[in-house]
């Protein structure tokens, strides 16, 4: 038997479930890497693209709740489209209206920040590029917020070198950061975040690394002092409460680079509002119950209760679905499958009733290095999971 585990603590669950299972060989597709350590089987842009479509849809509803009708109202969630091309056309239609000057002037110039430059970020940018846009340097965000044009959207791609600095030297070194992230601080909250309308986060966050945004950072960013300036205001043109309107956390890493992102959203309940002043999420995805006494589903998204609890009120809109590719299932599956097929023939030769050491030579390093467990125990490379489980049990016992 062969399989794969899902990320997010799945290793601890795996260890408990494999005890006594002698005829299982588990391969983690996420651990299949080439000689440079790069993943070879991944959903890539099919995580980024649905995430970008969703957050544009959510921004339309959030702006509406704040008193602004925008062209983003023409964009639906990703799963409403037959394929990505249909979604792209909807984004183009939205972009056509933006180019015509139909974006409310009282919103001011819209700025999008993409963190990271990998496949996830690139997939999100492919969708964004269907809008009238201009890419700028991160240092130009402040100027654009003051003098930019509302007939286009502005974007910047933020790399580690832009916001990570050594605490002592103030310089960024990729090699040092990879081995000692605890030596660094992030200046994103001070230098760039005040000028961001929508943050699209796709970075990997290692333990002990500085967070992109902390609780206190977001509390400051959502204060009245951070409302857009240099924009018209008056009857029918309400001022935004703060510039940061939305966060799309495609990394879907609770408690990771975004400290306030404590739980993932879902396709059924894709959006939450995070109220930084009171440190609450509305609605909590794990506790949103309909008037009929059952958990909320896709069918409930048009209800006035869901709309008011997800888009109206104080806070920043957050979308962090941990299975974004499932919203474009056919294309995502084809893409993923085509990457996996070259290695599938090696896996088919595997016999889980034979010790892994005797068959390891049948596999390439890419496949053998991704075998988590075999013959009822963890492989040497993943024995650290046992230690993690023991630490977790110790913490639970103390609690």
Coordinates of C-alpha atoms in Angstrom, one line a residue:
X1 CA 0.0 0.0 0.0
X2 CA 1.3 3.5 -0.8
X3 CA 0.0 6.9 0.0
X4 CA 0.9 10.4 1.0
X5 CA 0.3 12.6 4.0
X6 CA -1.1 16.1 4.1
X7 CA 1.0 18.9 5.7
X8 CA 0.2 20.7 8.9
X9 CA 1.0 18.2 11.7
X10 CA 0.2 15.2 9.6
X11 CA 3.4 13.5 10.6
X12 CA 2.3 13.1 14.3
X13 CA -1.0 11.7 13.2
X14 CA 0.9 9.4 10.8
X15 CA 3.1 7.9 13.5
X16 CA 0.2 6.9 15.6
X17 CA -1.8 5.4 12.8
X18 CA 1.2 3.3 11.4
X19 CA 1.9 1.4 14.6
X20 CA 1.5 -2.3 13.8
X21 CA 1.0 -1.7 10.1
X22 CA 3.7 -3.8 8.5
X23 CA 2.6 -3.7 4.9
X24 CA 2.4 0.1 4.3
X25 CA 5.0 2.2 2.5
X26 CA 4.2 5.8 2.7
X27 CA 5.6 8.3 0.2
X28 CA 5.2 12.1 0.8
X29 CA 4.9 13.8 -2.5
X30 CA 5.9 17.1 -0.8
X31 CA 9.3 15.6 0.0
X32 CA 10.1 14.6 -3.5
X33 CA 13.0 16.9 -4.5
X34 CA 15.7 17.1 -7.1
X35 CA 19.4 17.4 -6.5
X36 CA 19.0 21.1 -5.7
X37 CA 16.4 20.5 -3.1
X38 CA 13.6 21.8 -5.2
X39 CA 10.2 20.1 -5.1
X40 CA 9.4 18.2 -8.3
X41 CA 5.7 17.3 -7.7
X42 CA 3.6 20.3 -6.6
X43 CA 0.4 22.2 -7.4
X44 CA 2.4 25.4 -7.9
X45 CA 0.5 28.0 -9.6
X46 CA -2.8 26.2 -9.1
X47 CA -2.6 27.3 -5.5
X48 CA -1.8 30.9 -6.4
X49 CA -4.3 31.4 -9.2
X50 CA -7.5 30.4 -7.3
X51 CA -6.2 32.3 -4.2
X52 CA -5.9 35.5 -6.3
X53 CA -9.3 35.0 -7.9
X54 CA -10.9 34.5 -4.5
X55 CA -9.4 37.6 -2.9
X56 CA -10.5 39.8 -5.8
X57 CA -14.0 38.5 -5.3
X58 CA -13.8 39.1 -1.5
X59 CA -12.5 42.6 -2.0
X60 CA -15.5 43.4 -4.1
X61 CA -17.8 42.3 -1.3
X62 CA -15.7 44.0 1.4
X63 CA -15.7 47.3 -0.5
X64 CA -19.4 47.0 -0.9
X65 CA -19.9 46.5 2.8
X66 CA -17.8 49.7 3.3
X67 CA -20.0 51.7 1.0
X68 CA -18.2 51.4 -2.3
X69 CA -19.4 49.6 -5.5
X70 CA -16.3 48.5 -7.5
X71 CA -15.7 46.5 -10.7
X72 CA -14.4 43.6 -8.4
X73 CA -18.1 42.7 -8.0
X74 CA -18.0 41.1 -11.4
X75 CA -15.6 38.4 -10.1
X76 CA -16.9 35.2 -8.5
X77 CA -15.0 32.6 -6.4
X78 CA -12.7 30.2 -8.4
X79 CA -15.0 27.1 -8.2
X80 CA -17.8 29.0 -10.0
X81 CA -15.8 28.8 -13.2
X82 CA -15.5 25.8 -15.5
X83 CA -11.8 26.5 -16.0
X84 CA -9.2 29.1 -15.3
X85 CA -9.7 30.7 -18.7
X86 CA -13.3 31.6 -17.8
X87 CA -12.0 33.1 -14.5
X88 CA -9.4 35.1 -16.4
X89 CA -12.0 36.5 -18.6
X90 CA -14.0 37.7 -15.6
X91 CA -10.9 39.4 -14.3
X92 CA -10.3 41.0 -17.7
X93 CA -13.9 42.3 -17.7
X94 CA -13.3 43.8 -14.2
X95 CA -10.0 45.3 -15.5
X96 CA -11.8 46.9 -18.5
X97 CA -14.0 48.8 -16.1
X98 CA -11.1 49.8 -13.9
X99 CA -9.3 51.2 -17.0
X100 CA -12.4 53.2 -17.9
X101 CA -12.1 55.0 -14.5
X102 CA -15.0 53.2 -12.8
X103 CA -13.1 52.6 -9.5
X104 CA -14.3 55.0 -6.8
X105 CA -11.9 57.8 -6.3
X106 CA -12.5 57.8 -2.6
X107 CA -10.7 54.4 -2.3
X108 CA -7.5 55.8 -3.7
X109 CA -4.8 53.9 -5.7
X110 CA -4.9 50.1 -5.0
X111 CA -1.6 48.4 -4.2
X112 CA -0.9 44.7 -4.1
X113 CA 2.1 43.2 -2.5
X114 CA 3.2 39.6 -3.4
X115 CA 5.6 38.0 -1.0
X116 CA 7.9 35.4 -2.5
X117 CA 8.8 34.7 -6.1
X118 CA 8.0 31.0 -6.3
X119 CA 5.3 29.1 -8.3
X120 CA 2.6 30.1 -5.8
X121 CA 3.4 33.8 -6.1
X122 CA 3.7 33.5 -9.9
X123 CA 0.3 31.8 -10.2
X124 CA -1.3 34.7 -8.3
X125 CA 0.5 37.2 -10.4
X126 CA -0.7 35.6 -13.6
X127 CA -4.3 36.4 -12.5
X128 CA -3.4 39.9 -11.3
X129 CA -1.8 40.6 -14.7
X130 CA -5.2 40.4 -16.3
X131 CA -6.0 43.8 -14.6
X132 CA -4.6 47.1 -15.9
X133 CA -1.5 47.2 -13.8
X134 CA 2.0 48.5 -13.2
X135 CA 4.8 46.8 -11.2
X136 CA 6.8 49.1 -9.0
X137 CA 9.8 48.8 -6.7
X138 CA 8.8 48.2 -3.0
X139 CA 10.4 51.6 -2.2
X140 CA 7.9 53.4 -4.4
X141 CA 4.8 52.1 -2.6
X142 CA 4.5 55.3 -0.5
X143 CA 4.7 57.6 -3.5
X144 CA 2.1 55.6 -5.5
X145 CA -0.3 55.8 -2.5
X146 CA -0.1 59.6 -2.7
X147 CA 0.1 60.2 -6.5
X148 CA -1.1 57.0 -8.1
X149 CA -3.9 56.5 -10.7
X150 CA -7.1 54.7 -9.8
X151 CA -7.5 53.5 -13.4
X152 CA -4.8 50.8 -12.8
X153 CA -3.6 48.6 -10.0
X154 CA -0.1 48.7 -8.6
X155 CA 1.9 45.7 -7.5
X156 CA 5.3 44.9 -6.1
X157 CA 7.0 41.5 -5.5
X158 CA 8.7 41.5 -2.1
X159 CA 11.8 39.3 -1.7
X160 CA 13.5 38.3 1.6
X161 CA 16.3 40.9 0.9
X162 CA 13.8 43.7 1.0
X163 CA 12.5 43.3 4.5
X164 CA 14.9 40.9 6.4
X165 CA 17.9 42.4 8.2
X166 CA 20.4 41.0 10.6
X167 CA 19.8 42.4 14.1
X168 CA 23.4 43.5 14.4
X169 CA 24.6 44.4 10.9
X170 CA 21.4 45.4 9.2
X171 CA 22.4 43.3 6.2
X172 CA 20.7 40.3 4.6
X173 CA 22.6 37.1 3.9
X174 CA 20.6 34.3 2.4
X175 CA 23.1 31.6 3.6
X176 CA 23.0 33.0 7.2
X177 CA 19.3 33.4 7.3
X178 CA 18.7 29.8 6.1
X179 CA 20.8 28.5 9.0
X180 CA 20.1 31.1 11.7
X181 CA 16.8 32.9 11.0
X182 CA 16.6 33.9 14.7
X183 CA 19.3 36.5 14.0
X184 CA 17.0 38.5 11.8
X185 CA 14.2 40.9 12.1
X186 CA 11.5 41.9 9.5
X187 CA 10.9 45.6 8.6
X188 CA 7.9 44.8 6.5
X189 CA 5.4 46.2 9.0
X190 CA 7.3 49.5 9.3
X191 CA 8.6 50.1 5.7
X192 CA 5.9 48.6 3.4
X193 CA 2.8 47.4 5.1
X194 CA 1.3 51.0 5.7
X195 CA 1.0 51.4 1.9
X196 CA -0.5 48.0 1.1
X197 CA -4.2 47.5 0.0
X198 CA -4.0 43.8 -0.4
X199 CA -1.2 41.4 0.8
X200 CA -0.8 38.1 -1.1
X201 CA 1.4 36.0 1.1
X202 CA 3.1 32.9 -0.4
X203 CA 6.3 32.5 1.6
X204 CA 7.6 29.6 3.6
X205 CA 8.0 30.4 7.3
X206 CA 10.7 28.4 9.1
X207 CA 10.5 28.1 12.9
X208 CA 12.4 30.8 14.8
X209 CA 12.1 33.2 11.8
X210 CA 10.8 36.7 12.2
X211 CA 7.1 37.1 11.4
X212 CA 5.9 39.2 8.5
X213 CA 3.2 40.7 10.6
X214 CA 2.5 40.3 14.4
X215 CA -0.6 41.0 16.4
X216 CA 0.7 44.4 17.4
X217 CA 1.7 45.2 13.8
X218 CA -1.8 44.6 12.5
X219 CA -3.4 46.5 15.3
X220 CA -1.4 49.6 14.2
X221 CA -2.2 49.0 10.5
X222 CA -5.9 48.8 11.2
X223 CA -6.0 52.0 13.3
X224 CA -7.8 55.1 12.0
X225 CA -4.4 56.8 11.5
X226 CA -3.7 54.4 8.7
X227 CA -6.7 55.5 6.6
X228 CA -5.9 56.5 3.0
X229 CA -4.9 60.2 2.6
X230 CA -5.0 62.4 -0.4
X231 CA -8.4 61.0 -1.5
X232 CA -11.7 62.8 -2.0
X233 CA -14.3 62.4 0.8
X234 CA -17.9 63.5 1.1
X235 CA -21.5 62.3 0.8
X236 CA -21.6 59.0 -1.1
X237 CA -17.8 58.8 -0.9
X238 CA -17.1 57.3 2.5
X239 CA -13.5 57.1 3.6
X240 CA -11.9 53.7 4.1
X241 CA -11.2 52.9 7.8
X242 CA -7.6 51.9 6.9
X243 CA -5.6 51.2 3.8
X244 CA -5.1 47.4 4.3
X245 CA -8.3 45.9 3.1
X246 CA -7.5 42.2 2.4
X247 CA -5.0 39.5 3.1
X248 CA -4.8 36.4 1.0
X249 CA -2.6 33.9 2.8
X250 CA -2.0 31.3 0.1
X251 CA 0.7 29.6 2.3
X252 CA -2.2 28.7 4.7
X253 CA 0.1 28.4 7.6
X254 CA -1.7 29.0 10.9
X255 CA 0.5 30.7 13.4
X256 CA 3.2 31.2 10.8
X257 CA 4.5 34.3 9.1
X258 CA 1.2 36.1 9.8
X259 CA 0.7 35.7 13.6
X260 CA -3.0 36.7 13.5
X261 CA -3.8 33.9 11.0
X262 CA -4.7 31.3 13.6
X263 CA -7.0 29.1 11.5
X264 CA -7.5 28.3 7.9
X265 CA -10.6 29.2 6.1
X266 CA -12.4 26.8 3.7
X267 CA -14.2 26.7 0.4
X268 CA -17.5 26.7 2.3
X269 CA -16.5 29.6 4.5
X270 CA -13.7 31.3 2.5
X271 CA -13.5 34.7 4.3
X272 CA -13.2 36.0 7.8
X273 CA -12.7 39.4 9.3
X274 CA -9.9 39.8 11.7
X275 CA -10.6 42.5 14.3
X276 CA -7.1 43.4 15.6
X277 CA -8.4 45.7 18.4
X278 CA -10.3 42.8 20.1
X279 CA -8.2 39.9 18.6
X280 CA -11.2 38.0 17.2
X281 CA -12.0 36.4 14.0
X282 CA -15.5 36.8 12.6
X283 CA -17.0 34.3 11.8
X284 CA -14.8 31.6 13.3
X285 CA -14.7 29.0 10.5
X286 CA -14.8 26.1 13.0
X287 CA -17.9 27.5 14.8
X288 CA -20.0 29.2 12.1
X289 CA -23.5 27.7 12.4
X290 CA -26.5 28.5 10.3
X291 CA -29.9 29.3 11.7
X292 CA -30.8 25.7 11.0
X293 CA -28.3 24.4 13.5
X294 CA -25.8 22.9 11.0
X295 CA -22.3 24.1 9.9
X296 CA -22.3 26.6 7.1
X297 CA -21.9 25.3 3.5
X298 CA -21.5 26.8 0.0
X299 CA -25.3 27.1 -0.2
X300 CA -25.3 29.5 2.8
X301 CA -22.9 32.0 1.3
X302 CA -25.7 34.1 -0.2
X303 CA -27.4 34.4 3.2
X304 CA -27.6 37.9 4.8
X305 CA -26.2 36.5 8.0
X306 CA -23.1 35.1 6.3
X307 CA -22.6 38.3 4.3
X308 CA -22.9 40.6 7.4
X309 CA -20.6 38.4 9.6
X310 CA -17.9 37.9 6.9
X311 CA -17.7 41.3 5.2
X312 CA -19.3 44.0 7.4
X313 CA -17.7 45.4 10.6
X314 CA -14.2 46.3 11.8
X315 CA -11.1 44.4 10.6
X316 CA -9.2 43.1 7.6
X317 CA -10.6 40.5 5.2
X318 CA -8.6 37.3 5.3
X319 CA -8.8 34.4 2.9
X320 CA -6.6 31.4 3.7
X321 CA -8.0 28.2 2.2
X322 CA -5.6 25.2 2.7
X323 CA -6.8 23.4 -0.5
X324 CA -6.9 26.1 -3.1
X325 CA -6.2 23.8 -6.0
X326 CA -9.5 22.0 -5.3
X327 CA -11.3 25.0 -6.7
X328 CA -9.8 24.3 -10.2
X329 CA -9.8 20.6 -9.8
X330 CA -9.5 19.3 -13.4
X331 CA -6.6 21.6 -14.4
X332 CA -4.9 21.2 -11.0
X333 CA -5.1 17.4 -11.2
X334 CA -3.8 17.3 -14.8
X335 CA -0.9 19.5 -13.9
X336 CA 0.0 17.6 -10.7
X337 CA -0.5 14.2 -12.4
X338 CA 1.8 15.1 -15.3
X339 CA 4.6 15.9 -12.8
X340 CA 4.1 12.7 -10.9
X341 CA 3.8 10.2 -13.8
X342 CA 7.6 10.0 -14.5
X343 CA 8.1 8.7 -11.0
X344 CA 5.0 6.5 -10.8
X345 CA 6.7 3.5 -12.5
X346 CA 9.3 3.4 -9.7
X347 CA 6.6 3.4 -7.1
X348 CA 4.7 0.6 -8.8
X349 CA 7.7 -1.7 -8.3
X350 CA 7.6 -1.2 -4.6
X351 CA 6.6 -4.1 -2.4
X352 CA 5.6 -3.0 1.1
X353 CA 6.0 -6.5 2.5
X354 CA 9.7 -6.4 1.7
X355 CA 12.1 -4.3 4.0
X356 CA 12.7 -0.9 2.5
X357 CA 16.5 -1.3 2.7
X358 CA 16.3 -4.3 0.3
X359 CA 14.3 -2.3 -2.3
X360 CA 15.8 1.2 -1.9
X361 CA 18.1 0.7 -5.0
X362 CA 14.9 0.4 -7.1
X363 CA 14.2 4.1 -6.5
X364 CA 15.8 7.3 -7.6
X365 CA 17.0 9.6 -4.8
X366 CA 13.9 11.7 -5.5
X367 CA 11.6 8.9 -4.6
X368 CA 13.6 7.1 -1.9
X369 CA 14.1 10.4 0.0
X370 CA 10.4 10.9 0.2
X371 CA 9.6 7.5 1.8
X372 CA 8.4 8.5 5.3
X373 CA 7.5 5.1 6.7
X374 CA 7.9 1.5 5.8
X375 CA 7.3 -1.8 7.4
X376 CA 5.7 -0.3 10.5
X377 CA 8.3 2.3 11.4
X378 CA 9.7 5.6 10.3
X379 CA 12.6 5.7 7.9
X380 CA 15.8 7.2 9.3
X381 CA 15.3 10.5 7.6
X382 CA 12.0 11.1 9.4
X383 CA 12.7 9.6 12.8
X384 CA 12.6 13.1 14.2
X385 CA 8.8 12.8 14.0
X386 CA 9.0 10.5 17.0
X387 CA 10.7 13.3 19.0
X388 CA 8.1 15.8 17.9
X389 CA 5.3 13.5 19.1
X390 CA 6.9 13.0 22.4
X391 CA 7.3 16.7 22.9
X392 CA 3.6 17.3 22.0
X393 CA 2.5 14.6 24.4
X394 CA 4.6 16.2 27.2
X395 CA 3.0 19.6 26.5
X396 CA -0.5 18.1 26.5
X397 CA 0.2 16.3 29.8
X398 CA 1.3 19.6 31.5
X399 CA -1.8 21.4 30.2

